[in-house]
Structure formats: structure tokens, C-alpha cells
mmCIF file with all atom_site columns, C-alpha atoms in Angstrom:
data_model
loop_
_atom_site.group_PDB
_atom_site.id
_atom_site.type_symbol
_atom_site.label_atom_id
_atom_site.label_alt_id
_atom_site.label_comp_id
_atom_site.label_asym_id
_atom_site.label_entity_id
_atom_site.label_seq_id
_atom_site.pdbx_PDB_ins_code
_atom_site.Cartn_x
_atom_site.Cartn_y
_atom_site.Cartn_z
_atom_site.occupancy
_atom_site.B_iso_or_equiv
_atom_site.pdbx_formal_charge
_atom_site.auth_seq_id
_atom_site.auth_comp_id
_atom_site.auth_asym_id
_atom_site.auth_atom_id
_atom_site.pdbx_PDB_model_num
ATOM 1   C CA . UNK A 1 1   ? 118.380 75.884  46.275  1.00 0.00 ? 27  UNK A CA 1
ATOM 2   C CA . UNK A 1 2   ? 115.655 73.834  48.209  1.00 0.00 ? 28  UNK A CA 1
ATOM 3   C CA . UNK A 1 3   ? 118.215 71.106  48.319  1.00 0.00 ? 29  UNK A CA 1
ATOM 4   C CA . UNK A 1 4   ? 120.420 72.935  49.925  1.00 0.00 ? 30  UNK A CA 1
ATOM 5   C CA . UNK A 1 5   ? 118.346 74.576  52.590  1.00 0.00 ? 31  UNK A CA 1
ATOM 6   C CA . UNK A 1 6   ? 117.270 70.717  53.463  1.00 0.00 ? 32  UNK A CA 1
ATOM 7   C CA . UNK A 1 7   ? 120.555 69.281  53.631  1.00 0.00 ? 33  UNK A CA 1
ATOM 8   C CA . UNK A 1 8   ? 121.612 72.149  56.031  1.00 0.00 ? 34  UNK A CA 1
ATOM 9   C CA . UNK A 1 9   ? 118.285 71.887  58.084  1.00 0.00 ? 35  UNK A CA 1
ATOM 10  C CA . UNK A 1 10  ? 118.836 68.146  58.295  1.00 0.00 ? 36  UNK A CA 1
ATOM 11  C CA . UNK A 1 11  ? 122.171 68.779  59.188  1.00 0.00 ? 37  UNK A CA 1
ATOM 12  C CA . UNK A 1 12  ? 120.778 70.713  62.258  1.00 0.00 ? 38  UNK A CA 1
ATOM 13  C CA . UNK A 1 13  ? 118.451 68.437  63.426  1.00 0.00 ? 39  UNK A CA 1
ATOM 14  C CA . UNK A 1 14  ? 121.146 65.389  63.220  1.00 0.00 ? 40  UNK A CA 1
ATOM 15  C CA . UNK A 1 15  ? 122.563 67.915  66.129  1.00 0.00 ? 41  UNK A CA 1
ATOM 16  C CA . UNK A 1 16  ? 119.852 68.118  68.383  1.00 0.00 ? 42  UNK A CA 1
ATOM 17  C CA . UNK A 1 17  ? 118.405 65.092  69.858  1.00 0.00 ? 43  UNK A CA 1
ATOM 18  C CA . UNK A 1 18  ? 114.463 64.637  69.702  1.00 0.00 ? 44  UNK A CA 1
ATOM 19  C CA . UNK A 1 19  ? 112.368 65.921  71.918  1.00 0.00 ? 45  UNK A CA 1
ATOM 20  C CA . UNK A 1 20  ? 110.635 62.243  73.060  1.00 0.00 ? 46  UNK A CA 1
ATOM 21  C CA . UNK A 1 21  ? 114.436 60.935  72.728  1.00 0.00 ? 47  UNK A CA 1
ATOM 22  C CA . UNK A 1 22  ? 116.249 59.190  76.304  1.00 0.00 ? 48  UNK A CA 1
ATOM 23  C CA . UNK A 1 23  ? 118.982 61.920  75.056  1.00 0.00 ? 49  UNK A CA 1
ATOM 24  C CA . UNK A 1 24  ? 116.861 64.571  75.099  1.00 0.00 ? 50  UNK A CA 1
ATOM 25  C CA . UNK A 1 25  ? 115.255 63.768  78.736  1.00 0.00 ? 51  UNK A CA 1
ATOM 26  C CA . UNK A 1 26  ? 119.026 63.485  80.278  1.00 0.00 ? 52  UNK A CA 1
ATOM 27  C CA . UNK A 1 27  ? 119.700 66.718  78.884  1.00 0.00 ? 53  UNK A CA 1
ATOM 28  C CA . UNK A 1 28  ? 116.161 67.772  80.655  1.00 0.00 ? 54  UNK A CA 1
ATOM 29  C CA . UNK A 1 29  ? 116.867 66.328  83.973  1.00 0.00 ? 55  UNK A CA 1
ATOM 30  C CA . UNK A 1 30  ? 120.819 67.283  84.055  1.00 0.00 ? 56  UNK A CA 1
ATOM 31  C CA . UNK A 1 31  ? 119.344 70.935  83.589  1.00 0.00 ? 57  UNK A CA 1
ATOM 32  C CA . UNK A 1 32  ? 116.862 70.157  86.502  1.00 0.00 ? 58  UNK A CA 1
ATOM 33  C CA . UNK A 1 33  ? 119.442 68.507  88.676  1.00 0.00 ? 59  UNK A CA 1
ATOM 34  C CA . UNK A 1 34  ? 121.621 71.273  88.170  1.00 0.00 ? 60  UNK A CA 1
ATOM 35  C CA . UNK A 1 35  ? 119.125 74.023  89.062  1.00 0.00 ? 61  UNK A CA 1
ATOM 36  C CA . UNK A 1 36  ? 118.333 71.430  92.249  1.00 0.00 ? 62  UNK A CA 1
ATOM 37  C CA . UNK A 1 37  ? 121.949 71.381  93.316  1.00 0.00 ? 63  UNK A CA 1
ATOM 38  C CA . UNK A 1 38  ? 122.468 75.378  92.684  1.00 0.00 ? 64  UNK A CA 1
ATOM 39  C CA . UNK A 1 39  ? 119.239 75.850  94.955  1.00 0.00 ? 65  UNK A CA 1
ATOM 40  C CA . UNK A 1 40  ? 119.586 73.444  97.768  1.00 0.00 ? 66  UNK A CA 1
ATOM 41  C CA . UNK A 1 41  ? 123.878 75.589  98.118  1.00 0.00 ? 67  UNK A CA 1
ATOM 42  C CA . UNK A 1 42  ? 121.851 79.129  98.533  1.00 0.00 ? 68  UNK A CA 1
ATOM 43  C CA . UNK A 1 43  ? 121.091 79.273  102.306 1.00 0.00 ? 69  UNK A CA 1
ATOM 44  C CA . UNK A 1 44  ? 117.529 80.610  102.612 1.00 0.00 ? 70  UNK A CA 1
ATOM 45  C CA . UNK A 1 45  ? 117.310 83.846  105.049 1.00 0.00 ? 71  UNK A CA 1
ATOM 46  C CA . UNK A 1 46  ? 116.384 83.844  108.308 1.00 0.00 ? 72  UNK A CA 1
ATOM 47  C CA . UNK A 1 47  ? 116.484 86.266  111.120 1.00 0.00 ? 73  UNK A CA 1
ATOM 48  C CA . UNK A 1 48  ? 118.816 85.044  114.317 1.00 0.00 ? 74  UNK A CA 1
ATOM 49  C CA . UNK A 1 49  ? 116.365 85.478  116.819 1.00 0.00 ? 75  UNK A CA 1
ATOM 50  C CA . UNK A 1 50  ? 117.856 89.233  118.579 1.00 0.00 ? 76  UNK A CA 1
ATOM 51  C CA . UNK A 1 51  ? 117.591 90.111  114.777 1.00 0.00 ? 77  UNK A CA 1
ATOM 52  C CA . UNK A 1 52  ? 113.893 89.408  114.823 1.00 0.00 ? 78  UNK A CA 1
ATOM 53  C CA . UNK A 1 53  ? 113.001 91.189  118.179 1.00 0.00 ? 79  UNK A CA 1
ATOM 54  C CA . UNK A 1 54  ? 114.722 94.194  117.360 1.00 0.00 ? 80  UNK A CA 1
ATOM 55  C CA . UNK A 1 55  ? 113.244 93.991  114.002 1.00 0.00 ? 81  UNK A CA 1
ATOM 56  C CA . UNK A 1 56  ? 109.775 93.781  115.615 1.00 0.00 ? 82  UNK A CA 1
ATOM 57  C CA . UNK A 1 57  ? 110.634 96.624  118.733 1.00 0.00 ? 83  UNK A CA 1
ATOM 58  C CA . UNK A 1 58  ? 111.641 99.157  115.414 1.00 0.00 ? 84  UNK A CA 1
ATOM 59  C CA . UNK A 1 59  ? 108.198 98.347  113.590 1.00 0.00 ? 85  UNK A CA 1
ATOM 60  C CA . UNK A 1 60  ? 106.267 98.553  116.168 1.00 0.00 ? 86  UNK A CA 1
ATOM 61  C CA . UNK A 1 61  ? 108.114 102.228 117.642 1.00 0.00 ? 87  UNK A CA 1
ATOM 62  C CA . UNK A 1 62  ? 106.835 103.004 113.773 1.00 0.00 ? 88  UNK A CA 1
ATOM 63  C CA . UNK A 1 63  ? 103.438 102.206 114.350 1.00 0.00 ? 89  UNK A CA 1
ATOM 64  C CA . UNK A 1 64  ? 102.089 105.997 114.750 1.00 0.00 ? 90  UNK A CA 1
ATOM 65  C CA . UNK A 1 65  ? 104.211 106.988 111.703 1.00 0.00 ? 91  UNK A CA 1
ATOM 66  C CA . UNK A 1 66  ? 105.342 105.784 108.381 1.00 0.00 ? 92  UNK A CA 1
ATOM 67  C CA . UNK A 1 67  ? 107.033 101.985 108.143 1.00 0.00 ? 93  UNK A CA 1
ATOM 68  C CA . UNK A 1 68  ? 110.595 102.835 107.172 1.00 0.00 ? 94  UNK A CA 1
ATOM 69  C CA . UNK A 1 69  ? 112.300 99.328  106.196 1.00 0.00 ? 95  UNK A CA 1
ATOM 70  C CA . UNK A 1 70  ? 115.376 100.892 104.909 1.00 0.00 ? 96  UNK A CA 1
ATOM 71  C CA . UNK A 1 71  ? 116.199 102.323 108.988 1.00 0.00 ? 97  UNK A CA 1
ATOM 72  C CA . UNK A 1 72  ? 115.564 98.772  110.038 1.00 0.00 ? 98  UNK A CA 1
ATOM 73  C CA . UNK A 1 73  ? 117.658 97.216  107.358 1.00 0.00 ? 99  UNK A CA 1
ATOM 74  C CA . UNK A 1 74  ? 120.761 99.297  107.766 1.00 0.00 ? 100 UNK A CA 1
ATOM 75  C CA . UNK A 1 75  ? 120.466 98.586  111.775 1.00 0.00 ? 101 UNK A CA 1
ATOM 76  C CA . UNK A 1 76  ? 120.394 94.735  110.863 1.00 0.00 ? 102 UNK A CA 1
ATOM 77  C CA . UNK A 1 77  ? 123.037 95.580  108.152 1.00 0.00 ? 103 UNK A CA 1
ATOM 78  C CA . UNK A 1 78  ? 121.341 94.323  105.536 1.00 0.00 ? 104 UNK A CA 1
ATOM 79  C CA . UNK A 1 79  ? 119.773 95.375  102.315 1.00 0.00 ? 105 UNK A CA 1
ATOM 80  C CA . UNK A 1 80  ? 115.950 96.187  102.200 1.00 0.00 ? 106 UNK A CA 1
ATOM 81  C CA . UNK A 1 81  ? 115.571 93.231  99.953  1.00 0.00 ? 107 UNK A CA 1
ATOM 82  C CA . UNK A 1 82  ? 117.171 90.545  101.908 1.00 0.00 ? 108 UNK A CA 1
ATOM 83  C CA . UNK A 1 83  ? 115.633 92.138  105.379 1.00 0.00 ? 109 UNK A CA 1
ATOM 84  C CA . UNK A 1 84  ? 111.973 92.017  103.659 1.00 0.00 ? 110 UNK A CA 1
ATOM 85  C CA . UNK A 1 85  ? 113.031 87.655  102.713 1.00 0.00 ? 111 UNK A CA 1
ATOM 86  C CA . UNK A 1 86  ? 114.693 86.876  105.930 1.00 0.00 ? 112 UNK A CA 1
ATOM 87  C CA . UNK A 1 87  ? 112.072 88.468  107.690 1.00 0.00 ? 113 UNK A CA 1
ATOM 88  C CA . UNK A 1 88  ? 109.115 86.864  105.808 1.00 0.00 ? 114 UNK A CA 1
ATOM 89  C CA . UNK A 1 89  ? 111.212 83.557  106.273 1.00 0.00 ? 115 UNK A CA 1
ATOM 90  C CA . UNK A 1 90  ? 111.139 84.206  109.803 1.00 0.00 ? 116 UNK A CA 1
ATOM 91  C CA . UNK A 1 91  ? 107.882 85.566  110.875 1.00 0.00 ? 117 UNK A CA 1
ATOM 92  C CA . UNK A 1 92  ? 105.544 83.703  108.156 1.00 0.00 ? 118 UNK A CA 1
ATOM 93  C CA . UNK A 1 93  ? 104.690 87.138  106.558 1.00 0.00 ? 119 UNK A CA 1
ATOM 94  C CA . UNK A 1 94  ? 106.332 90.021  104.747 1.00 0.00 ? 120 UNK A CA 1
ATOM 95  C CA . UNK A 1 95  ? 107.007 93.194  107.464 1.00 0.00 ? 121 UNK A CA 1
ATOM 96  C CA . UNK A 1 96  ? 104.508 95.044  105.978 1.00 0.00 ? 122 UNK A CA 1
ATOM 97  C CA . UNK A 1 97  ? 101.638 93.066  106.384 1.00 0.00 ? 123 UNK A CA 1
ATOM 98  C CA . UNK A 1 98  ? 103.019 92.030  109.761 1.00 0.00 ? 124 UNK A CA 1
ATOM 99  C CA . UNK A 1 99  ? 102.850 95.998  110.606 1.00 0.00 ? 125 UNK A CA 1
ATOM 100 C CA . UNK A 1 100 ? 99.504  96.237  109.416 1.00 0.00 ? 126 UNK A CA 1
ATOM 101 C CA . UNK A 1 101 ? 98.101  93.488  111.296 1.00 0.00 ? 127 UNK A CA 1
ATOM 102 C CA . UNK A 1 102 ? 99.712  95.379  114.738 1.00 0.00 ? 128 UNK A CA 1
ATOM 103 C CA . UNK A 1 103 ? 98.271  98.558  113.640 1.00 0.00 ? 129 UNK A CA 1
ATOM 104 C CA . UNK A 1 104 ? 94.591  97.131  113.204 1.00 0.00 ? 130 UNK A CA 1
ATOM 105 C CA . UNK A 1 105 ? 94.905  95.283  116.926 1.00 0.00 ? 131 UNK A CA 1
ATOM 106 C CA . UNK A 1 106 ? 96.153  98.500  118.572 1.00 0.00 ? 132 UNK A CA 1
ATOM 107 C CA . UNK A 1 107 ? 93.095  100.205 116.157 1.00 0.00 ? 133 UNK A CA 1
ATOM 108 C CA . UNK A 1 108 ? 90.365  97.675  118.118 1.00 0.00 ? 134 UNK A CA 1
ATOM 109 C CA . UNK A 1 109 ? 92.113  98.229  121.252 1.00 0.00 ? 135 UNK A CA 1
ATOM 110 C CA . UNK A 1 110 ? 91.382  102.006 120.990 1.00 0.00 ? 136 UNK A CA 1
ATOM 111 C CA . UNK A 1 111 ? 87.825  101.603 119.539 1.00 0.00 ? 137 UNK A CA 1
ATOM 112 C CA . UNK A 1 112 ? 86.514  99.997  122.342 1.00 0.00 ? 138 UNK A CA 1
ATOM 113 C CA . UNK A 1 113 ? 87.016  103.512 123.858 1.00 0.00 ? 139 UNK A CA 1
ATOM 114 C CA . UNK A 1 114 ? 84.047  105.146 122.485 1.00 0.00 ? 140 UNK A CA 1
ATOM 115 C CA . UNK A 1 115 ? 84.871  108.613 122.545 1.00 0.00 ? 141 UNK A CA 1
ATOM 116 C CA . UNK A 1 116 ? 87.675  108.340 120.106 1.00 0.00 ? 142 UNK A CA 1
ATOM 117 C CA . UNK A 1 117 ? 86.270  109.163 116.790 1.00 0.00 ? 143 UNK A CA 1
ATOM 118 C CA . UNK A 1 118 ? 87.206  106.862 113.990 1.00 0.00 ? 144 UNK A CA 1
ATOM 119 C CA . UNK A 1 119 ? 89.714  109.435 112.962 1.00 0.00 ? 145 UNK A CA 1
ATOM 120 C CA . UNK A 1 120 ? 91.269  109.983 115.994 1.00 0.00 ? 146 UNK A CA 1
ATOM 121 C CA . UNK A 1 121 ? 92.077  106.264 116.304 1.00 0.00 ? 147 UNK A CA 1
ATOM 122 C CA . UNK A 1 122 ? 93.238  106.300 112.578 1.00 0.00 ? 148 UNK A CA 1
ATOM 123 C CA . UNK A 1 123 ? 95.479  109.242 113.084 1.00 0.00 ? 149 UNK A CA 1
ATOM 124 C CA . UNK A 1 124 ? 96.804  107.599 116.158 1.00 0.00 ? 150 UNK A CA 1
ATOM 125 C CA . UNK A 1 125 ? 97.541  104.049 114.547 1.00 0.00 ? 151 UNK A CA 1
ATOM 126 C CA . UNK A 1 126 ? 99.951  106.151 111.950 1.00 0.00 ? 152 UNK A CA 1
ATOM 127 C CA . UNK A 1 127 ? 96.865  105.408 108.911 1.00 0.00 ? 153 UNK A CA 1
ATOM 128 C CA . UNK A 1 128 ? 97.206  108.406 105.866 1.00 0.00 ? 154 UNK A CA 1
ATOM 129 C CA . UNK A 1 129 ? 93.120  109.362 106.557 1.00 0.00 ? 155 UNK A CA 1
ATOM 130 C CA . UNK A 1 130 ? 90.184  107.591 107.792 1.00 0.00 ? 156 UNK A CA 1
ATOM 131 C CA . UNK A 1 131 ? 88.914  106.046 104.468 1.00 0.00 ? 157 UNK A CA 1
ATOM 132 C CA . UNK A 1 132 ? 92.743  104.405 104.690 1.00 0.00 ? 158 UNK A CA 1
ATOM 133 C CA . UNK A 1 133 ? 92.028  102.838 108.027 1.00 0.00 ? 159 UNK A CA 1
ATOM 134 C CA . UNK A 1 134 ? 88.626  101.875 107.115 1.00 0.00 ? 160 UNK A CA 1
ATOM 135 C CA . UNK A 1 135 ? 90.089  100.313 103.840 1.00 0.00 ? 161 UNK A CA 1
ATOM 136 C CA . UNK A 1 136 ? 92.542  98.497  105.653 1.00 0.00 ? 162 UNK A CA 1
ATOM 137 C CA . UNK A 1 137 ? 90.386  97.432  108.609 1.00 0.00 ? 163 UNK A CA 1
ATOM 138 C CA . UNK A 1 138 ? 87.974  96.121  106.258 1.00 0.00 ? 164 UNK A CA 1
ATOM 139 C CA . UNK A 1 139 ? 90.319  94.034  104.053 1.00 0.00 ? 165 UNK A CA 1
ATOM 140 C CA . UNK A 1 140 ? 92.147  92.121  106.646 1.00 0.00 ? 166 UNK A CA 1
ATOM 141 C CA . UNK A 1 141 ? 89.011  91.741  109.012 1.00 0.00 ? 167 UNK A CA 1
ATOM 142 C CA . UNK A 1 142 ? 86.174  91.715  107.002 1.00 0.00 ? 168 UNK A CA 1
ATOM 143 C CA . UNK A 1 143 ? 84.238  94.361  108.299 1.00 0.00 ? 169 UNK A CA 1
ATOM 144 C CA . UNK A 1 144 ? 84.291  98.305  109.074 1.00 0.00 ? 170 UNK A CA 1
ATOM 145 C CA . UNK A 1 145 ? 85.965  99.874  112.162 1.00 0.00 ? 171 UNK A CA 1
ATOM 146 C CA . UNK A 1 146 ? 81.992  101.406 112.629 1.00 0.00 ? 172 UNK A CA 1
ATOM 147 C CA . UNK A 1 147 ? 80.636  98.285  112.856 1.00 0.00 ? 173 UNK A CA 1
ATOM 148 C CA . UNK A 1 148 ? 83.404  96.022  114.363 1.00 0.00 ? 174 UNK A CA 1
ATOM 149 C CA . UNK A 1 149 ? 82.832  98.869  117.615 1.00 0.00 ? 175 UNK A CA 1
ATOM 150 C CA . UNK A 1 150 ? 79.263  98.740  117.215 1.00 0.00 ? 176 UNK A CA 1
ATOM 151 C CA . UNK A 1 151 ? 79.322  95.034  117.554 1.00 0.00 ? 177 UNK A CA 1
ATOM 152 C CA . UNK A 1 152 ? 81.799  94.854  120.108 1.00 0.00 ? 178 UNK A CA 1
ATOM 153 C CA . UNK A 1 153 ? 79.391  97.339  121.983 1.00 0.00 ? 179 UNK A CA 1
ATOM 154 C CA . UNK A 1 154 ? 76.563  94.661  121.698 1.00 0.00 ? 180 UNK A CA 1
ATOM 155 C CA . UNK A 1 155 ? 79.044  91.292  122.242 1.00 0.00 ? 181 UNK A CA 1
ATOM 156 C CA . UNK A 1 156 ? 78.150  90.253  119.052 1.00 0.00 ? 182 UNK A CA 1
ATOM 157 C CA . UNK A 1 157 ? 81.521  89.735  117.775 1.00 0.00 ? 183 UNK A CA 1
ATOM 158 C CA . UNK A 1 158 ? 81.296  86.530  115.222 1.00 0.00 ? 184 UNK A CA 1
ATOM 159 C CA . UNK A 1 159 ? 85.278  86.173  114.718 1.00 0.00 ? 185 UNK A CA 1
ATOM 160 C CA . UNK A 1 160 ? 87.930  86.167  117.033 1.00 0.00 ? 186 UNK A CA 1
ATOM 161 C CA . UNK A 1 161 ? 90.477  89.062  117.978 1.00 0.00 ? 187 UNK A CA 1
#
């Protein structure tokens, strides 16, 4: 019985080359290569440039409300998927994060205006409450909306806008 279950497991390693064999590293790289070739076919997606604009006019039409990707995709005529790739392709960053970053500069455009309350300019830059817009503020700047206005009050801004 152990003789047989040798034979037949020499028998399958006869099949198989090594893994430190030459054999076994062309089978490697002809995998890689073919991967390589298979990659360098698919196009990567882009935005034509009227694509991007309108893109951009949509989102930022969207700014008081809720980001819907799916409108801007079907006006494109694309899927959400390949809108969110060809649009990070484009632009550098996904739309999301592209939307947020043009809600927070119309947010420190409107706290300069110190009679706004910080929940006025949240509800007005389309953010769910003002703990959202203070947690998003916060994360891509650094600091709170409170005290990015109070030092903008003083000129003691320490990044730029």
C-alpha cells in the first residue's frame, strides 16, 4: 500500500517541474507576460474633455444636495463603475472626494461671513448635520470650521486655501 501511494506521488511530481527549475520560471514568466500583454490591450478610462466639464458642472449643481453619480453616469452613458475610474483617471481623484473638497472651499468661502452659524453654512454646502461638516472639515483640513473662522478672523491662517 505505501508503495503504491509513492509510485503514484512520484508519478505526479515527474509532471510538475520544480519550483527552482528554468522550466518552472518560464512557466512563471509566460503567466506574467501573459497577464502583461492582456493589461497593456485594456484601454484605461479617461474622460474626453466635454465629458469632464459636464461631469464637474453636474457635481457641482449637486453641491447643496446629495451627490447622485448614477444621474451623471447615465448622462455620460456610462455605468457608475466605469464613470467613478474614468473620472478618477481623469481628475487625479475619485468624484466623491473631488465633491467634498468643492463643498469645504464653498464652506470657507461662507465662513468668512460671520453671521452664518456653522449650521447654516453646513446646511447650505448640502452636509447631513453640523457634526458631518465639522467631521469632514476637520479630516481633509486639519482643523474645525470654529477655529479655521476664528483664525481667519485673526490672519493667522498657517496652511494655504
Amino acid at each position: 500500500m505505501e508503495d503504491g501511494m509513492l509510485i503514484a506521488g512520484q508519478q505526479a511530481m515527474d509532471r510538475t517541474p520544480a519550483p527552482d527549475s528554468f522550466e518552472q520560471h518560464l512557466i512563471v514568466n509566460d503567466r506574467h507576460d501573459e497577464t502583461s500583454r492582456r493589461r497593456a490591450r485594456r484601454a484605461r478610462a479617461h474622460l474626453a474633455p466635454w465629458q469632464a466639464s459636464l461631469a464637474r458642472d453636474m457635481m457641482l449643481a449637486q453641491i447643496s444636495c446629495g451627490l447622485a453619480l448614477a444621474d451623471i453616469a447615465a448622462r455620460l452613458n456610462m455605468t457608475v463603475n466605469h464613470f467613478i475610474k474614468a473620472f478618477r483617471e481623469t481628475e487625479g481623484v475619485a468624484p466623491y472626494h473631488w465633491f467634498m473638497q468643492r463643498r469645504i472651499a464653498r464652506s470657507m468661502a461662507m465662513l468668512r461671513d460671520e453671521t452664518m452659524t456653522l449650521s447654516k453654512v453646513a446646511d447650505e454646502c448640502g452636509f447631513a448635520d453640523q457634526s458631518h461638516f465639522t467631521k469632514a472639515f476637520t479630516r481633509l483640513l486639519g482643523v474645525s470650521p470654529g477655529r479655521w473662522r476664528r483664525n481667519a478672523k485673526n490672519g493667522s491662517l498657517t496652511f494655504e486655501e
